[in-house]
CSV table of N, CA and C in Angstrom, one decimal:
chain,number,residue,atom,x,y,z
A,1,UNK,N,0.8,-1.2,0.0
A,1,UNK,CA,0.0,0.0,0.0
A,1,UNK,C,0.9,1.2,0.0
A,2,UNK,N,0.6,2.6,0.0
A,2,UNK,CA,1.2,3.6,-0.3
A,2,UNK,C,-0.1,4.7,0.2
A,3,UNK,N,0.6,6.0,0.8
A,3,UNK,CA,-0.2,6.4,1.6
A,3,UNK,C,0.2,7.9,1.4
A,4,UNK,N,-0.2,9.2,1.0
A,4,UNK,CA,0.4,10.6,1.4
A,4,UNK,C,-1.0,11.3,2.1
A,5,UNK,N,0.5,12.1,3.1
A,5,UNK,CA,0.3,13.1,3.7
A,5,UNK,C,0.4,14.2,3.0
A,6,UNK,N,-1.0,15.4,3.3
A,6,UNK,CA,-0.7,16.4,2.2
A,6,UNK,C,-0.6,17.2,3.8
A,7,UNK,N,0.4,18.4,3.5
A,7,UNK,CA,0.7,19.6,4.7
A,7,UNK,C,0.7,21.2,3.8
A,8,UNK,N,-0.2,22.0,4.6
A,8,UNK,CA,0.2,23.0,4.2
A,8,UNK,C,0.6,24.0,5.5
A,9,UNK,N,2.0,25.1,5.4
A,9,UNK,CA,1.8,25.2,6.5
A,9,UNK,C,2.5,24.4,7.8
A,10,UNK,N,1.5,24.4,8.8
A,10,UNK,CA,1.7,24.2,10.1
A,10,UNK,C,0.2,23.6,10.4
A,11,UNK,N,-0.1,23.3,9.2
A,11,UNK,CA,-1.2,21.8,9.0
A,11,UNK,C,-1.1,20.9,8.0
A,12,UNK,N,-1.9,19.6,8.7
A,12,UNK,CA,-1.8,18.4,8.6
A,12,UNK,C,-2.9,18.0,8.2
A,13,UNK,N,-3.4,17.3,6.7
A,13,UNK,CA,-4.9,16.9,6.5
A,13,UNK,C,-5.0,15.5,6.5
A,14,UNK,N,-5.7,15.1,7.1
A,14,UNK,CA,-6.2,13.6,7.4
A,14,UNK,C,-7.6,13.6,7.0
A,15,UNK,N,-7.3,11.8,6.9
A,15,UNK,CA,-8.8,11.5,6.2
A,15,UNK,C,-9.5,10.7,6.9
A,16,UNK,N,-10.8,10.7,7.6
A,16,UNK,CA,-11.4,10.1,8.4
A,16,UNK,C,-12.3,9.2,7.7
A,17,UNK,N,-11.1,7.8,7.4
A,17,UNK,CA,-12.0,6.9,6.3
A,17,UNK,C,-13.7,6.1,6.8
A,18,UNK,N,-14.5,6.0,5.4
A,18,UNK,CA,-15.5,5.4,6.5
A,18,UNK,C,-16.0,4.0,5.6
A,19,UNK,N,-16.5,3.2,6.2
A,19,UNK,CA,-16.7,2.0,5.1
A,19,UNK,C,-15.2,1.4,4.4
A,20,UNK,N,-14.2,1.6,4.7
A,20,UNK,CA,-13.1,1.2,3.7
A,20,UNK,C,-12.9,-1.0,4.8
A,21,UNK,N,-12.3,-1.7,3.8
A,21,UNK,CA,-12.6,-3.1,4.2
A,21,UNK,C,-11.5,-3.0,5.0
A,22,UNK,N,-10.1,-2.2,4.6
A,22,UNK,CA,-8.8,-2.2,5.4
A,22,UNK,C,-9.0,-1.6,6.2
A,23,UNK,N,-9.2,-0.4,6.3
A,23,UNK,CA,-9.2,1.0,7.6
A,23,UNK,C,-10.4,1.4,7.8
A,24,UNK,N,-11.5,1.3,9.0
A,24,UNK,CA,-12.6,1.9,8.6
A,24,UNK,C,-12.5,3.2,10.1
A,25,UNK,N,-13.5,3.9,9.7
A,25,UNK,CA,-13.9,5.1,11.1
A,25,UNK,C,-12.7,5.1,12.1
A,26,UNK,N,-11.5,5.8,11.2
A,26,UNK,CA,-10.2,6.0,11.6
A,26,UNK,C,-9.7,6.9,10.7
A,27,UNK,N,-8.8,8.0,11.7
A,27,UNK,CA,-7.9,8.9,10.2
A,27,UNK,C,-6.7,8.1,10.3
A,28,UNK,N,-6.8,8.5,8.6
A,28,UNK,CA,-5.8,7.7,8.3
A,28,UNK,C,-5.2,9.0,7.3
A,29,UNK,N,-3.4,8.4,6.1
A,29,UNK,CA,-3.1,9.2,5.5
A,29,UNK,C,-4.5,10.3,4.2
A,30,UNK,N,-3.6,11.6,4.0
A,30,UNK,CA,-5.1,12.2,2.8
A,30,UNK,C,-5.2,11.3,2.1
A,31,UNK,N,-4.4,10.3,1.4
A,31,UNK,CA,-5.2,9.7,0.4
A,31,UNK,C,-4.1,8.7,-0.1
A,32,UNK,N,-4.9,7.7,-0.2
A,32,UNK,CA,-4.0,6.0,-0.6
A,32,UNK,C,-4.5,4.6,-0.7
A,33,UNK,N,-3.3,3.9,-1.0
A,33,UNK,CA,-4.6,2.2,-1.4
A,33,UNK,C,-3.7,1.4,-1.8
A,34,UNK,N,-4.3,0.6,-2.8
A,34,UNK,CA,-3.5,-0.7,-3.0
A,34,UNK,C,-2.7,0.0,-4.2
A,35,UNK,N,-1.6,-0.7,-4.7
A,35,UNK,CA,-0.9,-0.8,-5.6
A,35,UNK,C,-1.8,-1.9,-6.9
A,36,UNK,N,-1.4,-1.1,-8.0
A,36,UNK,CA,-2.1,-2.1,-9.4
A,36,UNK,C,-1.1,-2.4,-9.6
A,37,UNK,N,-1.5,-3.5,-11.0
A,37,UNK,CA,-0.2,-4.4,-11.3
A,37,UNK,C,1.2,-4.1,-12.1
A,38,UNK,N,0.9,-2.8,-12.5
A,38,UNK,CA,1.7,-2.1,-13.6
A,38,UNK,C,2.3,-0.9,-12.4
A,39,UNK,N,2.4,-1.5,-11.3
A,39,UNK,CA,3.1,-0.3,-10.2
A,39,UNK,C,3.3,-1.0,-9.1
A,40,UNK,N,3.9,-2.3,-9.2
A,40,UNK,CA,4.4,-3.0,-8.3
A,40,UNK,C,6.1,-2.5,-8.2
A,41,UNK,N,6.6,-2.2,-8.9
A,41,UNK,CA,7.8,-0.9,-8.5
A,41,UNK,C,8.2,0.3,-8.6
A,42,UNK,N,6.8,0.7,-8.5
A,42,UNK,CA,7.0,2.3,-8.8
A,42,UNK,C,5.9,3.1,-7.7
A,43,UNK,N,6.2,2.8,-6.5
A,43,UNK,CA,5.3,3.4,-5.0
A,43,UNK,C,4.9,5.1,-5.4
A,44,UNK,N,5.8,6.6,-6.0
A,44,UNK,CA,4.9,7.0,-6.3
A,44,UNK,C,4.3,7.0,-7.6
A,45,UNK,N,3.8,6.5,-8.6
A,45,UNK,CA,2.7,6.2,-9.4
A,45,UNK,C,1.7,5.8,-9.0
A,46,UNK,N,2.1,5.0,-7.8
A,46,UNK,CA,0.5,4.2,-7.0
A,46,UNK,C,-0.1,5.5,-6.3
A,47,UNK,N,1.0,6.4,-5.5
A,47,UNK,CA,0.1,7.0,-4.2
A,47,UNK,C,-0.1,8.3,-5.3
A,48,UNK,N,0.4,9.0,-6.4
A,48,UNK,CA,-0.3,9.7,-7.1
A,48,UNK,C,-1.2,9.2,-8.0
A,49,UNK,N,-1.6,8.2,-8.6
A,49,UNK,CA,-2.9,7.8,-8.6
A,49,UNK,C,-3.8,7.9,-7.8
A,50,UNK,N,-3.4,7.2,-7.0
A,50,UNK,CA,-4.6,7.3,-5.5
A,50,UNK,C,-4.9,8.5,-5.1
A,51,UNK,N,-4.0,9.3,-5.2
A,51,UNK,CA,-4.4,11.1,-4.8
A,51,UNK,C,-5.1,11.5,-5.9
A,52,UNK,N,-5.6,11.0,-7.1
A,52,UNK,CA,-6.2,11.9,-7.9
A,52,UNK,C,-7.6,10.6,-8.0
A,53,UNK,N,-7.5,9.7,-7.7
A,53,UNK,CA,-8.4,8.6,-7.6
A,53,UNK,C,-9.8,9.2,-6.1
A,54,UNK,N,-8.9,9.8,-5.2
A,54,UNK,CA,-9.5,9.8,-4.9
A,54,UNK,C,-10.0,11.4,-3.8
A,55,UNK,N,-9.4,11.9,-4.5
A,55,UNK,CA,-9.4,13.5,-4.6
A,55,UNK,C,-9.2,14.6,-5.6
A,56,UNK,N,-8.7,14.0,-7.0
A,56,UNK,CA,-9.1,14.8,-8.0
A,56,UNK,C,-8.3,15.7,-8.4
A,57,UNK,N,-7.3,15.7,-7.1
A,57,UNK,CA,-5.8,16.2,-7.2
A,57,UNK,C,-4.8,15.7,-8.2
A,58,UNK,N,-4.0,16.4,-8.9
A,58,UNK,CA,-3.0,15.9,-9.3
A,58,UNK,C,-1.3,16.2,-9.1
A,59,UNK,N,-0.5,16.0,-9.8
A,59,UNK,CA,0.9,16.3,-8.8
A,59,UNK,C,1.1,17.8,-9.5
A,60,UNK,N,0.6,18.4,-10.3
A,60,UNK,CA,0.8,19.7,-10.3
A,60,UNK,C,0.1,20.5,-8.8
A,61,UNK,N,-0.8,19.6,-8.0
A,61,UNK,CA,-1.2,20.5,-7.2
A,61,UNK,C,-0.5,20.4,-6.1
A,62,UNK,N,0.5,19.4,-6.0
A,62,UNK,CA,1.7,19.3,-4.7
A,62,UNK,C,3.0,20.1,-5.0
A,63,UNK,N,3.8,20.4,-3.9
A,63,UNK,CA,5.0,20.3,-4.4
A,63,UNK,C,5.6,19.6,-3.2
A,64,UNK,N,7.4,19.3,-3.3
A,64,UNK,CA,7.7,18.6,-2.0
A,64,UNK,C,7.5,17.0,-2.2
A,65,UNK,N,6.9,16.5,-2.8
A,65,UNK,CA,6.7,15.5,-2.9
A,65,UNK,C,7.9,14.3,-2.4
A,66,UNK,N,7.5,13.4,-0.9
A,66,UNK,CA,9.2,13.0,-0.7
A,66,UNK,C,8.5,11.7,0.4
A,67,UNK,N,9.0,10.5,-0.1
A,67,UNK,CA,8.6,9.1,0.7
A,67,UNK,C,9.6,9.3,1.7
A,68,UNK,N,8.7,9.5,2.6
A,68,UNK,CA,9.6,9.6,4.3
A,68,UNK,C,9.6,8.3,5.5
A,69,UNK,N,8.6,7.0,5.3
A,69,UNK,CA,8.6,6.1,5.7
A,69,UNK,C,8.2,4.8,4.6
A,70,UNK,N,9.2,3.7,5.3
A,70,UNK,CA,9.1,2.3,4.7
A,70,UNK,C,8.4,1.0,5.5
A,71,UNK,N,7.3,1.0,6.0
A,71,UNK,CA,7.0,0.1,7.0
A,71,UNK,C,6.9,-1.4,6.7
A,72,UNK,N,7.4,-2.4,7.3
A,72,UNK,CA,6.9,-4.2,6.7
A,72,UNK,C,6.2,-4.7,7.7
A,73,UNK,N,5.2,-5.5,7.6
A,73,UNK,CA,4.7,-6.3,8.5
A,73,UNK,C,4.2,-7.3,8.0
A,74,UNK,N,4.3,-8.4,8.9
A,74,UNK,CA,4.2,-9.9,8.4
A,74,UNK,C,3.0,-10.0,8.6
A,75,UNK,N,1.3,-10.2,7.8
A,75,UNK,CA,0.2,-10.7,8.0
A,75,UNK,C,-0.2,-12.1,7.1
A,76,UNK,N,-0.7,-12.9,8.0
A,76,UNK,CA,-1.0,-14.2,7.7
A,76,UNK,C,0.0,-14.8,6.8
A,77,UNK,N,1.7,-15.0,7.1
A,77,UNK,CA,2.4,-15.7,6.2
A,77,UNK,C,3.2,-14.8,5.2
A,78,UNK,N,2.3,-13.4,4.6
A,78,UNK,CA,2.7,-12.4,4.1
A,78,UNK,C,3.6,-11.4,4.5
A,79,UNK,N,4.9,-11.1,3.7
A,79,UNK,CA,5.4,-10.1,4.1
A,79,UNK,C,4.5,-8.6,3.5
A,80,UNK,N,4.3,-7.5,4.2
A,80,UNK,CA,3.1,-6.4,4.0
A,80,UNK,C,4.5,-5.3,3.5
A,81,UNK,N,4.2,-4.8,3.0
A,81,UNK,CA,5.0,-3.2,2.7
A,81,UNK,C,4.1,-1.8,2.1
A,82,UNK,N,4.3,-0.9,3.2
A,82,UNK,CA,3.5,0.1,3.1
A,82,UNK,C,4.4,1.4,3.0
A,83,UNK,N,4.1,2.7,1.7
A,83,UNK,CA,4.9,3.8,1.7
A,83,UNK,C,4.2,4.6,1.8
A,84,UNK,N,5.0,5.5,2.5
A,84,UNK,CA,4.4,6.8,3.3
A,84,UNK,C,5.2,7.9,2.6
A,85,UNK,N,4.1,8.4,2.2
A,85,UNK,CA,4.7,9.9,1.2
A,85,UNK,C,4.0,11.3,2.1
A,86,UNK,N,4.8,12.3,2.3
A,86,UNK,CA,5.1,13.7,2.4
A,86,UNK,C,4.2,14.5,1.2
A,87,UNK,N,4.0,15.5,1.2
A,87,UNK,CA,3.4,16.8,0.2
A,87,UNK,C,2.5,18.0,0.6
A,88,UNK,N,3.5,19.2,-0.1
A,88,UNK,CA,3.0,20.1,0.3
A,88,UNK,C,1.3,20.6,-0.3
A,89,UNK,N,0.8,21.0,0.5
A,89,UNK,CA,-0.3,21.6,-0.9
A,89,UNK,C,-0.6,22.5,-1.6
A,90,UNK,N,-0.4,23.0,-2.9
A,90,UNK,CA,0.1,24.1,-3.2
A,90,UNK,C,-0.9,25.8,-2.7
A,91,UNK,N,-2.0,25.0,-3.3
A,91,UNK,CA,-3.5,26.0,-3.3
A,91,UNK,C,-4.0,25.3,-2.1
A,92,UNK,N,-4.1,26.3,-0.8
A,92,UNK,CA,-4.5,25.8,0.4
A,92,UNK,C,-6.5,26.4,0.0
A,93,UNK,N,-6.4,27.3,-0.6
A,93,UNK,CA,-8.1,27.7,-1.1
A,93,UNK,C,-8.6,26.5,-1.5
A,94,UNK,N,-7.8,25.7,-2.7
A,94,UNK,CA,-8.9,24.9,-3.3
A,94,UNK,C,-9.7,24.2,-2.6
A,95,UNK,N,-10.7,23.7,-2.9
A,95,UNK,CA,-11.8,22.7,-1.9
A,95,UNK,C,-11.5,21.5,-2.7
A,96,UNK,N,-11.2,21.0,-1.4
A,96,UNK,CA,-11.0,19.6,-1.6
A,96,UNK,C,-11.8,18.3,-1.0
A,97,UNK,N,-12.7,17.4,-1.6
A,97,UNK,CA,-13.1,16.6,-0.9
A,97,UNK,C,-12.4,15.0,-1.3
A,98,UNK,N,-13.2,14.1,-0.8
A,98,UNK,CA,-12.9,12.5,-1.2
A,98,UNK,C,-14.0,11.4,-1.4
A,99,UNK,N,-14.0,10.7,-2.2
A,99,UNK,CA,-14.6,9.3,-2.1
A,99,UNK,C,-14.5,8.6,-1.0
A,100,UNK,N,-13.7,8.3,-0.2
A,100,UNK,CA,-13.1,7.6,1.0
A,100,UNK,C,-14.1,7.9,2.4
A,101,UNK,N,-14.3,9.4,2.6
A,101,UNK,CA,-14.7,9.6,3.9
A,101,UNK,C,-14.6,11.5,4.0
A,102,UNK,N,-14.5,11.6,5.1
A,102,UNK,CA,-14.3,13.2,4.9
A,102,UNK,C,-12.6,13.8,5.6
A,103,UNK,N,-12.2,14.8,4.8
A,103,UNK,CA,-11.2,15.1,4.8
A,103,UNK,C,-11.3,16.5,5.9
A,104,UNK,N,-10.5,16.1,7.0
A,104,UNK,CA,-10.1,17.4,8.0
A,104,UNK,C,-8.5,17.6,8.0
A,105,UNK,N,-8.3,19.6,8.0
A,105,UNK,CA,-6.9,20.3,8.7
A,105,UNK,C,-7.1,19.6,10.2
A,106,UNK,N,-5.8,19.8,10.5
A,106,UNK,CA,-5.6,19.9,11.4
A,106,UNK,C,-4.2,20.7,12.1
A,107,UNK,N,-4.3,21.0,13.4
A,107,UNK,CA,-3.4,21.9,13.7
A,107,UNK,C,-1.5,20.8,13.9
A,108,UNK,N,-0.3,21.0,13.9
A,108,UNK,CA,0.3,20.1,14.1
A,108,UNK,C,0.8,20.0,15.3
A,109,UNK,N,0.4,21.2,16.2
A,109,UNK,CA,0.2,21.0,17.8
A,109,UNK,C,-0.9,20.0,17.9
A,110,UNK,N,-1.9,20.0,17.9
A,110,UNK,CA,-2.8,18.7,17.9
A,110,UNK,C,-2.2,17.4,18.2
A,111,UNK,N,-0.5,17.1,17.4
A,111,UNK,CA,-0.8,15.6,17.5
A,111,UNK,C,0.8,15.6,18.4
């Protein structure tokens, strides 16, 4: 899986997924998912897809763009690998929503 954080600022937007079968009524990264089969080595093609899959965003609306974590975990027999992408947002005006659930700022004292 592959996951970004969009930041503008001295905020942090999270997505409070709802119905999802992996992650449900939890924030999780703005926006992310499975990898397709034509991006089994290319982590950002997957999480910029997914950013425009499911926000409509595209990478002209980030900049900064920068995979900051590599996590593995072993489920059922499987080794898991999940990337964590960084990004700025360029147009903090635009309205932005999601397919996923609903999208909140937040402060980065908050966490």
């Amino acid at each position: 899986m592959a996951g970004l954080y969009l930041r503008h600022g001295n905020q942090l937007l999270l997505l409070y997924r709802i119905g999802s079968r992996v992650i449900s009524d939890s924030y999780t990264a703005s926006a992310g998912g499975h990898f397709e089969q034509d991006e089994l080595n290319d982590a950002k093609a997957c999480v910029l897809r997914e950013l425009y899959e499911e926000t409509r965003l595209t990478e002209q609306d980030i900049d900064n763009l920068s995979l900051r974590y590599v996590t593995l975990r072993l489920k059922n027999g499987e080794l898991r690998q999940n990337y964590y992408f960084f990004a700025d947002l360029i147009d903090h005006a635009k309205e932005i929503t999601s397919n996923e659930g609903n999208l909140e700022w937040f402060q980065m004292e908050e966490f």
